[in-house]
Coordinates of C-alpha atoms in Angstrom, one line a residue:
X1 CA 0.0 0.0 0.0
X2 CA 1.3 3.3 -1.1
X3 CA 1.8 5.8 1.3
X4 CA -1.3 8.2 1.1
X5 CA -0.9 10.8 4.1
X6 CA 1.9 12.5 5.3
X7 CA 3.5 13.9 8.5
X8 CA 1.3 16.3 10.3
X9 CA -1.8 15.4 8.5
X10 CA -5.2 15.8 9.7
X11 CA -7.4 12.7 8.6
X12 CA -10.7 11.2 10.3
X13 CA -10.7 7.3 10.5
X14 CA -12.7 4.2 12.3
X15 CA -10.9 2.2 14.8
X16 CA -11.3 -1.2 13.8
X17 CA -8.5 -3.4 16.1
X18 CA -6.6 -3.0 18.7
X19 CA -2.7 -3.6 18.2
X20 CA -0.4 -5.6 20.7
X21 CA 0.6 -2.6 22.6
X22 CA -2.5 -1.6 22.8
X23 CA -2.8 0.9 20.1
X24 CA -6.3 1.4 18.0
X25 CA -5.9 0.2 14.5
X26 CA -7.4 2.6 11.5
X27 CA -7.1 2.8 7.8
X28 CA -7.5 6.1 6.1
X29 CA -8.0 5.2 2.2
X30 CA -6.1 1.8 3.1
X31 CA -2.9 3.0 4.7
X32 CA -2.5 1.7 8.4
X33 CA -2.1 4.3 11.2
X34 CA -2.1 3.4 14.7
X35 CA -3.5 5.7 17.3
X36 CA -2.6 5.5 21.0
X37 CA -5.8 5.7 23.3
X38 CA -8.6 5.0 20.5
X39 CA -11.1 1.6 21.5
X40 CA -12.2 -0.4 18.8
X41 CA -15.3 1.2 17.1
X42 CA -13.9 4.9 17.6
X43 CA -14.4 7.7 14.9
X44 CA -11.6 10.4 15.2
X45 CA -9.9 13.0 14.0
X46 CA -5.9 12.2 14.3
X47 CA -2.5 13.6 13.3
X48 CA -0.4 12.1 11.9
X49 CA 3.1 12.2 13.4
X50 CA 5.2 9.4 11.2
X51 CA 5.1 7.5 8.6
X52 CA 6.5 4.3 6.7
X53 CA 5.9 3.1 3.7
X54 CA 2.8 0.8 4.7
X55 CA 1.8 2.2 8.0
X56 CA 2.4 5.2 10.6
X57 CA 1.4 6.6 13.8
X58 CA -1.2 9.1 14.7
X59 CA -2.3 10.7 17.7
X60 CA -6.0 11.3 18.7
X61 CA -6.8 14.7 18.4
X62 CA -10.9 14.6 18.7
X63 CA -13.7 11.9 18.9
X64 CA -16.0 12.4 16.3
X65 CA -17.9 9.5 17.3
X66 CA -17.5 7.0 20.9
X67 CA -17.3 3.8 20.7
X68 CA -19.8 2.1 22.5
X69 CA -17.3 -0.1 24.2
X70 CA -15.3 3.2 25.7
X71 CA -15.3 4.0 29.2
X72 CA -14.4 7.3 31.3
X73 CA -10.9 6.0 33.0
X74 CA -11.3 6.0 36.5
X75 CA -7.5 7.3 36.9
X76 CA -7.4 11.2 35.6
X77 CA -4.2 10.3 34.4
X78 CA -4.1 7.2 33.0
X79 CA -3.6 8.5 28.9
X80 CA -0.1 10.2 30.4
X81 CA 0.8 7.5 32.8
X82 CA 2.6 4.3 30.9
X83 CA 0.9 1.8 33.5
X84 CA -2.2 1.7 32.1
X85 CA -3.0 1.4 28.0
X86 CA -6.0 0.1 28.6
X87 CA -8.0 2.0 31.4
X88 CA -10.4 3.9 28.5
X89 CA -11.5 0.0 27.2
X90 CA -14.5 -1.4 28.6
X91 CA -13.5 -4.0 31.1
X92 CA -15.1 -7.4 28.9
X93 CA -13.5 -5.6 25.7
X94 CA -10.3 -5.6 27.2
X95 CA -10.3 -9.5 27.9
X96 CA -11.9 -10.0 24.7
X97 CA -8.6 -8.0 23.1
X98 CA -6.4 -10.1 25.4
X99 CA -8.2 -13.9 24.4
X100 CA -7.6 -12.7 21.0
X101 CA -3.6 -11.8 21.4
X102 CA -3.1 -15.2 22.3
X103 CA -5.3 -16.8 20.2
X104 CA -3.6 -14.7 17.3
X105 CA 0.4 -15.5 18.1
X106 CA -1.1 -18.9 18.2
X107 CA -2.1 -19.0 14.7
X108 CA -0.2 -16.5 13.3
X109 CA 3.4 -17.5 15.1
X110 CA 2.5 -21.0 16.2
X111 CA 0.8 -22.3 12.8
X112 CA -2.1 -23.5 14.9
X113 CA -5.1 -24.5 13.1
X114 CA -7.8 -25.5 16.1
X115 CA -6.6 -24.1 19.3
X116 CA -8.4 -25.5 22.3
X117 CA -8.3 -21.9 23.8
X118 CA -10.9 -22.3 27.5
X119 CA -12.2 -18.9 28.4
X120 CA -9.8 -16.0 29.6
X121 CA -9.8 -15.9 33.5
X122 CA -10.8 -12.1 34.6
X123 CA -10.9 -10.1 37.7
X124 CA -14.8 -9.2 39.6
X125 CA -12.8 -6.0 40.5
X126 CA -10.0 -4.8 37.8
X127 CA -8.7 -1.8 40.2
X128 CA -6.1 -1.9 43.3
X129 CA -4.6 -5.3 42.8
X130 CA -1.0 -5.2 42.4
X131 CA 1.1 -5.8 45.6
X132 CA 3.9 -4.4 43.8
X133 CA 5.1 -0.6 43.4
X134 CA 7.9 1.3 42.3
X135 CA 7.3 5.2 42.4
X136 CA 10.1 7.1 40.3
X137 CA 11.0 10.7 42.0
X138 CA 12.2 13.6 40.8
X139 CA 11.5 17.0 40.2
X140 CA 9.1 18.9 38.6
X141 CA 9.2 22.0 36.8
X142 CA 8.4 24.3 39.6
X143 CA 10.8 22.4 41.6
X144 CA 8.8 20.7 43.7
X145 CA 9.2 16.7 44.2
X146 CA 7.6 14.5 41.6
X147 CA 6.7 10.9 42.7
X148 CA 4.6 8.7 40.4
X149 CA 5.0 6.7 37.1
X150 CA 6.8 7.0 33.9
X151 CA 4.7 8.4 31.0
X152 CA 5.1 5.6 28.3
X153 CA 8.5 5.3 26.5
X154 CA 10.5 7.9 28.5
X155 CA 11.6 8.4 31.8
X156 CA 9.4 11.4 32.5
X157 CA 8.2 11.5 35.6
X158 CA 3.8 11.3 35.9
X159 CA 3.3 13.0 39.5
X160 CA 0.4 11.5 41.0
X161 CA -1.1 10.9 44.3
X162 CA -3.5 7.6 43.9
X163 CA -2.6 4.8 41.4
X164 CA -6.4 2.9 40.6
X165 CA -4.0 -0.3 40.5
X166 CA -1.4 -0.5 43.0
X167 CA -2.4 -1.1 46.5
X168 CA -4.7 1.4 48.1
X169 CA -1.7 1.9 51.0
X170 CA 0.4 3.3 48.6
X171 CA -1.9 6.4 48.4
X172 CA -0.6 7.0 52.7
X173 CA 2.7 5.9 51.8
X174 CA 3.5 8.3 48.8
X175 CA 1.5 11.1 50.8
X176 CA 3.8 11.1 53.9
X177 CA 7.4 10.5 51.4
X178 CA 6.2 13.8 49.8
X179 CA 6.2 15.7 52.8
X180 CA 9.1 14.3 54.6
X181 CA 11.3 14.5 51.0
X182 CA 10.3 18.1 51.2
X183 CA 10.3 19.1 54.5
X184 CA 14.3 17.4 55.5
X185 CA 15.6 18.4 51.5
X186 CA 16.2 15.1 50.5
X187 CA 17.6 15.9 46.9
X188 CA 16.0 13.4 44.1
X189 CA 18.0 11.5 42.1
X190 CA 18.6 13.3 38.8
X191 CA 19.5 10.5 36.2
X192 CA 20.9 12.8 33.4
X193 CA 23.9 13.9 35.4
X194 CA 23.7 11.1 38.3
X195 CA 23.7 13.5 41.3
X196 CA 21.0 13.1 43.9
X197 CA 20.1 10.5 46.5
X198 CA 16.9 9.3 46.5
X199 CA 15.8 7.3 43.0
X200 CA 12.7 5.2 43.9
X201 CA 10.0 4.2 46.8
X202 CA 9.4 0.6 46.1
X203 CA 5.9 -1.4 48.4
X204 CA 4.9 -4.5 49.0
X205 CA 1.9 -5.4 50.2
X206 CA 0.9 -9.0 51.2
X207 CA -3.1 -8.6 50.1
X208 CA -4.0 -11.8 52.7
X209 CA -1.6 -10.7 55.9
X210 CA -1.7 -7.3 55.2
X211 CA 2.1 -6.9 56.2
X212 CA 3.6 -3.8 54.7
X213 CA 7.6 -3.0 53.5
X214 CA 8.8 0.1 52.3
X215 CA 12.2 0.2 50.5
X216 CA 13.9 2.9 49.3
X217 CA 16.6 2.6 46.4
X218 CA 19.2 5.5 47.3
X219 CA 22.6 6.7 45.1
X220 CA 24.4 6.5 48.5
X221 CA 25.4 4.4 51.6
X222 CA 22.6 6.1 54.0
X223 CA 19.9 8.9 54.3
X224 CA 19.3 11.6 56.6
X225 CA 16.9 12.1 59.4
X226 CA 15.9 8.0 59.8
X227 CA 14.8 8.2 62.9
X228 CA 11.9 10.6 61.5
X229 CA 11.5 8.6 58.6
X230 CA 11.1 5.1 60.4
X231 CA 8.6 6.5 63.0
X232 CA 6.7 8.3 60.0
X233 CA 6.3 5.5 58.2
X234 CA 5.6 3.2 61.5
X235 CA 2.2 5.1 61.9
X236 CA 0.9 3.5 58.8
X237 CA -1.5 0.3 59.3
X238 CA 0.6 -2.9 58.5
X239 CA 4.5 -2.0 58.0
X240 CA 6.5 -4.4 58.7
X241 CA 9.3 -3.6 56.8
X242 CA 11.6 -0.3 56.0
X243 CA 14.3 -0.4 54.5
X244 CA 17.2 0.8 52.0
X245 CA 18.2 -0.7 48.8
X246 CA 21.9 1.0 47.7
X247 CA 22.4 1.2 43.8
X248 CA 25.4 3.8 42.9
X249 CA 25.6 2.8 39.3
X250 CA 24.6 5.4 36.4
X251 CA 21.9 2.8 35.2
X252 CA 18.3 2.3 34.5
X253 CA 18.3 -0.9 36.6
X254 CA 15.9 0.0 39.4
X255 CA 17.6 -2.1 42.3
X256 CA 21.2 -2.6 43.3
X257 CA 22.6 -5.8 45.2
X258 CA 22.9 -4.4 48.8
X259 CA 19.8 -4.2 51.2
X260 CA 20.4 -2.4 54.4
X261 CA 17.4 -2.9 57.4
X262 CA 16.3 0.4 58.9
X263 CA 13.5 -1.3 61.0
X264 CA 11.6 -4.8 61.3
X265 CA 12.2 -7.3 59.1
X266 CA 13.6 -7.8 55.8
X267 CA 10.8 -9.4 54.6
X268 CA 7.1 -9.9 54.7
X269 CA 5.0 -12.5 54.6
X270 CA 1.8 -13.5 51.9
X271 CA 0.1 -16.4 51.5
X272 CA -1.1 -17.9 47.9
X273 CA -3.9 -20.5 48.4
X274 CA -2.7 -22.4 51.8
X275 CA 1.2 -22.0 50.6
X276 CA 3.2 -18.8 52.8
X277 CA 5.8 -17.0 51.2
X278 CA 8.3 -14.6 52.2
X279 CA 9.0 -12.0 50.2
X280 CA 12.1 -9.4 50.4
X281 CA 12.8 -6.2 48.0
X282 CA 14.6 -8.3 45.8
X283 CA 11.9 -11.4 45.7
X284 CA 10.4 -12.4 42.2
X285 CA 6.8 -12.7 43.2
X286 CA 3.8 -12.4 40.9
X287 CA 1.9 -8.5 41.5
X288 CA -1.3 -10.2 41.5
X289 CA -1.8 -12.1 44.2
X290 CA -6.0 -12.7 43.3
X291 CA -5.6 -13.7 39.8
X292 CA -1.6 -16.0 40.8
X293 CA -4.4 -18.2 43.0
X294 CA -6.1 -18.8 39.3
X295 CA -3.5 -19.3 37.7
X296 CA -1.5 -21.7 39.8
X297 CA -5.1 -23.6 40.1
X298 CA -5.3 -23.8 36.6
X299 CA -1.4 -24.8 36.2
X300 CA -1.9 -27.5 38.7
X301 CA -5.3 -28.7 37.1
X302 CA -3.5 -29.2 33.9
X303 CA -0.8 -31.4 35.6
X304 CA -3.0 -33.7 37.3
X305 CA -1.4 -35.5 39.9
X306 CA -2.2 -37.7 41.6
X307 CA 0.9 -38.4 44.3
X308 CA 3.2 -40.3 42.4
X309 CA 4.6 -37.9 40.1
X310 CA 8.0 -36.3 39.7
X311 CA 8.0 -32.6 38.7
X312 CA 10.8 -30.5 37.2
X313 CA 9.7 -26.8 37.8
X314 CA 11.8 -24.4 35.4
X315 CA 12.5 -21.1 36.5
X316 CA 10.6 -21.4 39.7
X317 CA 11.7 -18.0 41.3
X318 CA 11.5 -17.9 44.8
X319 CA 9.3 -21.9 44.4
X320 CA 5.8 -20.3 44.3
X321 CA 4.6 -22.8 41.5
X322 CA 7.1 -25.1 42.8
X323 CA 5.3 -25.6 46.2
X324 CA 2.2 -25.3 44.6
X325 CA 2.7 -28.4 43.0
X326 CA 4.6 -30.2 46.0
X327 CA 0.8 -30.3 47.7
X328 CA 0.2 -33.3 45.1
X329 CA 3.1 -34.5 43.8
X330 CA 5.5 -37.6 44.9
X331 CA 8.4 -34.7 43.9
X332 CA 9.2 -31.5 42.7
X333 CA 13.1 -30.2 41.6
X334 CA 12.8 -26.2 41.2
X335 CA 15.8 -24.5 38.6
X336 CA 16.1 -20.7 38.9
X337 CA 19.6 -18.5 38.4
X338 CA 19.3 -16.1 40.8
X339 CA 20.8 -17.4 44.4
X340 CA 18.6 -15.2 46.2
X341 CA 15.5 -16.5 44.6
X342 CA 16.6 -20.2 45.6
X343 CA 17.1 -19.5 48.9
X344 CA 13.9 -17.8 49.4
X345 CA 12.4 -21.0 47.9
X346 CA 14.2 -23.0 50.3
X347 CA 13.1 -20.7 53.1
X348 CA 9.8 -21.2 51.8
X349 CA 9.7 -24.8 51.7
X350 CA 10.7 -25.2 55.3
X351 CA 8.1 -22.8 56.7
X352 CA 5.4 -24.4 54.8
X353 CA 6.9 -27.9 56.5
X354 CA 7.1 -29.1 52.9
X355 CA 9.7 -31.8 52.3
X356 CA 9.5 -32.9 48.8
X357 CA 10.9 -30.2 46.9
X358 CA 14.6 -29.6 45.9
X359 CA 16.1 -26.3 44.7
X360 CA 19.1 -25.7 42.4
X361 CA 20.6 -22.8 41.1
X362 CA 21.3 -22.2 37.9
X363 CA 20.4 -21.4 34.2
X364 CA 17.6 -24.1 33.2
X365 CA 18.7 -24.5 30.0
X366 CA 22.0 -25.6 31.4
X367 CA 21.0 -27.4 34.9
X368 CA 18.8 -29.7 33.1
X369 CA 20.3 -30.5 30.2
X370 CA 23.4 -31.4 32.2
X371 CA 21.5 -33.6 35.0
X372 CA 19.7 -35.6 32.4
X373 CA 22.9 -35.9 30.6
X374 CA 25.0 -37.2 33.8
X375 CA 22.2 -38.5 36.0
X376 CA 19.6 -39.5 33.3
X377 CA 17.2 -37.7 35.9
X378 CA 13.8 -38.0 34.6
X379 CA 9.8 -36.0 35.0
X380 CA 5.8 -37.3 34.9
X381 CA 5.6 -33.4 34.4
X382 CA 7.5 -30.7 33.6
X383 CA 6.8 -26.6 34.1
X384 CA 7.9 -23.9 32.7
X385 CA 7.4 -20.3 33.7
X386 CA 9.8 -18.4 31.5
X387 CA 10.5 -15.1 31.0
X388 CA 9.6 -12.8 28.3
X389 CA 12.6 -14.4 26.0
X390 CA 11.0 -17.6 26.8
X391 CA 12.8 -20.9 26.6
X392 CA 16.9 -21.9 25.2
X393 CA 16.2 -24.0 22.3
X394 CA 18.4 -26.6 24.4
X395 CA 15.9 -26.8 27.2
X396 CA 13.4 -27.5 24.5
X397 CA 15.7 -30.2 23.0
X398 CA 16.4 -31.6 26.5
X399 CA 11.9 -31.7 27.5
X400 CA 11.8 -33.4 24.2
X401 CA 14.6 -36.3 24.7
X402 CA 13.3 -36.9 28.6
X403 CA 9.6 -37.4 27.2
X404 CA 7.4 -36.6 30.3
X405 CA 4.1 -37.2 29.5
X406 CA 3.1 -33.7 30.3
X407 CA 4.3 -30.2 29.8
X408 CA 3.0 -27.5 31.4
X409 CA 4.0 -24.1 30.4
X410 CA 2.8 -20.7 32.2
X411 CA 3.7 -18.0 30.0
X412 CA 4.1 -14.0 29.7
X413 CA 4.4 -13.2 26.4
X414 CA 2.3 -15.3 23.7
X415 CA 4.8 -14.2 21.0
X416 CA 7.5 -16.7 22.4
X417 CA 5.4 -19.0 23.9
X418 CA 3.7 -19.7 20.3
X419 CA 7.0 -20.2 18.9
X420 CA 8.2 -22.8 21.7
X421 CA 5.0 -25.0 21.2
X422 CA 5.3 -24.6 17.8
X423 CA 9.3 -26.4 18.2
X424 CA 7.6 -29.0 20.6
X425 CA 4.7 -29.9 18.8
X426 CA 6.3 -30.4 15.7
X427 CA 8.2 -33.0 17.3
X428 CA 6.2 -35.1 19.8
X429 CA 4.3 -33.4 21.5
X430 CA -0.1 -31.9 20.8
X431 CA -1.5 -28.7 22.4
X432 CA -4.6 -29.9 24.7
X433 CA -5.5 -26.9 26.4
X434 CA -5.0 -22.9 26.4
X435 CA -6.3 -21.0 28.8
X436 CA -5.5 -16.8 29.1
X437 CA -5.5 -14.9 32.7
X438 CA -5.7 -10.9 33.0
X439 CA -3.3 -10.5 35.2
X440 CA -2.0 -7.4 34.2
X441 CA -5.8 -5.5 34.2
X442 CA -6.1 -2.1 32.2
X443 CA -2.3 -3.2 30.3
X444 CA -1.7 -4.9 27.3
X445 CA -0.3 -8.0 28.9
X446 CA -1.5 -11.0 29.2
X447 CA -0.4 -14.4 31.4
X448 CA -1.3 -17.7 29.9
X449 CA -1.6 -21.6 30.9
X450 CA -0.8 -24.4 27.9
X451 CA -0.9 -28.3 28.3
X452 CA 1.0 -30.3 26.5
X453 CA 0.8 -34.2 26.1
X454 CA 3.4 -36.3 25.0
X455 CA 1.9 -38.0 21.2
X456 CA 5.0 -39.6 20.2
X457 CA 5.8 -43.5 19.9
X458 CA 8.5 -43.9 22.2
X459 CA 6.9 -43.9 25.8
X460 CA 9.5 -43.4 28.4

């Protein structure tokens, strides 16, 4: 298609899709331009602020006519913010958009034909469920401290006050910072020239203990005036936790190595289902603890055990799938790289009273390939939670020569996961189930749940 519009052009289109990033998808006389903020069914006047040579980007400069399937964002702020893409989208539109994704890198990246896709798992309340935060701060142009969110694709601080996602704490948390920031001088971290101390406020909240921790990332060994900032933050409801995280290096990496306790513990405590976790600043541990409980159910429904199985979990984290699992299974080996993570896990085990489950640390796509080469270990089940990249090709090869008669892979980006099963299941093994969960409500991402069943002749 040739290119029909050019830069700063003023065209009216129809929304007719919604892009993976969330973007509305229009034609104006058959060239593509995506428009940031439009729902599906919109009819608006947009500018157009690049082209290529089969599609460019606009932004929305008037609704001619609403979509019936837009809403008024709860969040004032949420077209600025870069949390949310998808607060404007009616809430059964947005799982609609997010069954689809799946469904699409399925087919389109997979080669699927007949995907046995279950109905996407949603939340009864899409608003204050991650028990995650980190709050950027800085300055704002009048000089006064700016705490809140990145706008999309820059590091420009969003000030805000209330976030319609994160826990509803965080609103007394980010109120008191402000003041005592302000009131003792604490200079904000200035990432252009790398001078100031305080980069980030970073919260956990355990939703079912509601146990508390605030940590705050500093470019520095200490920060001033802790005795007012402990007993400040003490008076809020639940902390358990305060403490500094000390990361010095001119990087966009959020957290350094080095946690040092101010007061309580260094940790706090959630539970998912019956299983209790500890969780530090450094802990890998899903942000929604509501829709994890679905999701582990579902994982742990698709492996089916009965007792007598052994279970490799692949990049378990700190062993929250891992113990999960270790409820029904005869086994379960947990492979994560990070030492920290491991330890947690094994922390986690032993408070829990759970003894059949064994941690090692390490790359998966080296651990296990290794072990089945020098101990010809073998797995009933195998699960992987990957991360964006997904999974080596060599773990891939190794699931395929150890044959277990089940793979269960959680994923969080259907673009790799399709091409995995696509590697498996052109060797031995056939997709049985897909199931999407939001747990990322009002963003474009998407978690997902696959079984796998071994199809080929050679039963191990």
């Amino acid at each position: 298609m040739e290119k029909v519009v050019n830069k700063n052009d003023l065209v009216e289109i129809t929304i007719e899709d919604i892009g993976s990033n969330g973007e509305g998808i229009g034609k104006y006389q058959g060239y593509t331009l995506f428009v940031k903020d439009t729902a599906v069914g919109d009819r608006a006047l947009v500018k157009v602020m690049k082209t290529g040579k089969t599609y460019g980007f606009a932004r929305l400069m008037k609704l001619v006519k609403e979509s019936k399937y837009r809403v008024e964002p709860r969040c004032p702020i949420a077209a600025q913010c870069g949390g949310c893409q998808l607060q404007h989208m009616d809430y059964n539109k947005q799982l609609e958009y997010k069954e689809n994704k799946v469904r699409n890198c399925l087919t389109r990246i997979g080669g699927f034909k007949e995907i046995p896709m279950e109905p996407i798992s949603g939340m009864e309340e899409p608003f204050y469920y991650r028990n995650k935060s980190q709050f950027p701060v800085g300055k704002r142009k009048d000089g006064k401290v700016a705490i809140g969110f990145y706008a999309s694709r820059t590091h420009f601080i969003v000030d805000t006050e209330h976030c319609y996602i994160g826990a509803k704490v965080n609103v007394n948390i980010i109120k008191f910072m402000r003041t005592f920031i302000e009131q003792y001088h604490i200079e904000p971290y200035d990432e252009v020239n790398h001078q100031g101390l305080l980069r980030h406020i970073l919260t956990r909240v355990g939703f079912r203990t509601g146990e508390v921790m605030v940590c705050l990332i500093i470019n520095g060994d200490d920060i001033p005036h802790k005795e007012e900032l402990i007993k400040g933050l003490q008076e809020i409801p639940g902390m358990k936790s305060i403490c500094l995280n000390i990361n010095k290096e001119k990087t966009n990496v959020i957290l350094g190595e080095t946690i040092v306790p101010l007061w309580g513990e260094t940790y706090i405590t959630d539970y998912i289902g019956d299983i209790a976790y500890r969780i530090s600043p450094l802990s890998f541990y899903q942000v929604n603890p509501i829709q994890t409980k679905k999701l582990y159910d579902i994982a742990l429904d698709y492996a089916d055990l009965n007792g007598d199985e052994v279970v490799w979990d692949l990049y378990c984290g700190i062993g929250t799938i891992s113990l999960f699992l270790a409820q029904k299974a005869k086994m379960v080996y947990g492979v994560e790289i990070i030492p920290q993570a491991i330890e947690d896990a094994k922390t986690n085990a032993s408070i829990n009273g759970i003894t059949n489950a064994e941690f090692f640390v390490g790359a998966a796509e080296e651990v296990l390939p290794q072990k089945y080469k020098e101990e010809n270990i073998y797995a009933d089940v195998i699960v992987v939670d990957p991360p964006r990249k997904g999974c080596d090709q060599s773990l891939l090869d190794t699931i395929l020569a150890m044959k277990p008669k089940k793979v269960v892979y959680v994923s969080c980006d259907p673009a790799t996961l399709a091409r995995d099963l696509k590697y498996l299941c052109e060797k031995d093994y056939e997709l049985v189930k897909v199931r999407a969960v939001d747990q990322f409500s009002h963003s474009v991402h998407v978690e997902s749940t696959i079984l796998m069943t071994y199809c080929g002749s050679e039963e191990k």
